[in-house]
XYZ file of C-alpha atoms in Angstrom:
102
model
C 0.014 -0.008 -0.034
C 2.815 2.452 0.728
C 4.209 1.868 -2.757
C 0.857 2.861 -4.227
C 0.483 5.896 -2.003
C 3.958 7.257 -2.921
C 4.003 6.198 -6.616
C 0.584 7.791 -7.290
C 1.521 10.817 -5.106
C -1.630 10.530 -3.166
C -0.133 11.951 0.039
C 3.067 13.806 0.962
C 4.458 14.975 4.263
C 2.991 18.409 4.881
C -0.334 17.709 3.096
C -3.602 18.469 4.875
C -5.846 15.427 4.744
C -9.237 14.600 6.141
C -10.443 11.066 6.958
C -13.764 11.423 8.814
C -14.020 7.688 9.575
C -10.810 7.839 11.548
C -11.249 11.273 13.086
C -8.156 12.510 11.175
C -8.242 16.149 10.033
C -4.836 17.808 9.872
C -1.340 17.796 8.521
C 0.682 14.691 7.607
C 3.799 14.807 9.821
C 5.355 11.369 9.111
C 5.034 8.597 6.519
C 6.611 5.192 7.054
C 6.153 1.803 5.414
C 3.156 0.815 7.470
C 1.800 4.013 9.118
C 0.982 7.655 8.416
C 0.847 10.148 11.267
C -1.542 13.054 11.059
C -1.353 15.967 13.513
C -4.870 17.187 13.964
C -5.707 20.854 14.435
C -6.149 20.263 18.230
C -2.543 18.979 18.257
C -3.511 15.314 18.749
C -1.799 12.732 16.611
C -3.774 10.135 14.602
C -1.862 7.129 13.361
C -3.312 5.617 10.202
C -2.324 2.319 8.655
C -1.075 3.024 5.119
C -3.464 0.453 3.582
C -6.473 2.489 4.947
C -5.565 5.199 2.414
C -6.158 2.698 -0.361
C -9.273 1.064 1.187
C -11.096 4.132 2.572
C -11.848 7.498 1.063
C -10.023 10.584 2.162
C -9.716 14.185 1.087
C -6.314 15.703 0.294
C -6.499 19.484 0.544
C -3.089 19.932 -1.150
C -4.604 21.780 -4.131
C -6.274 24.303 -2.010
C -3.144 24.857 0.101
C -0.985 25.264 -3.025
C -3.457 27.842 -4.398
C -3.204 29.884 -1.276
C -6.787 29.116 -0.149
C -7.988 28.385 3.329
C -10.905 26.378 4.750
C -12.704 27.691 7.761
C -15.371 25.611 9.456
C -17.768 27.543 11.631
C -21.372 27.170 12.552
C -23.667 30.182 12.528
C -26.957 29.899 14.248
C -29.789 32.028 12.883
C -33.204 32.432 14.482
C -35.577 31.655 11.629
C -38.179 34.076 13.018
C -35.687 36.948 12.592
C -35.590 36.622 8.756
C -37.766 39.016 6.821
C -37.892 40.591 3.413
C -35.958 43.834 2.907
C -38.190 46.846 2.751
C -37.563 49.758 0.314
C -36.663 51.949 3.278
C -34.104 49.472 4.563
C -32.748 49.040 0.982
C -32.268 52.810 0.601
C -30.476 53.016 3.934
C -28.125 50.151 3.021
C -27.562 51.592 -0.440
C -26.440 54.908 0.985
C -24.442 53.367 3.864
C -22.563 50.720 2.016
C -22.481 52.120 -1.519
C -24.444 49.281 -3.054
C -25.065 49.570 -6.762
C -28.151 47.432 -7.113
């Protein structure tokens, strides 16, 4: 499995990977013949058998990191009774305050 992972360039040290089934979400800090170590964002270490990268699905965020992007996961709670249509008066106020074109 480690030959497949390295020859197909699936994962490198420094890549950010996510494997929800194994609670791994962080940077690859070490790759050996049988295991891959991932440092999660809470600084815990998850050790993954290399063959699990072949068997299970995972997300490699290398492309986003190379492009200079960033992923932010946050939950925003909105009270559904507070949502209303925008009145013309509110629209005019926002248009003048924030320089909206349309």
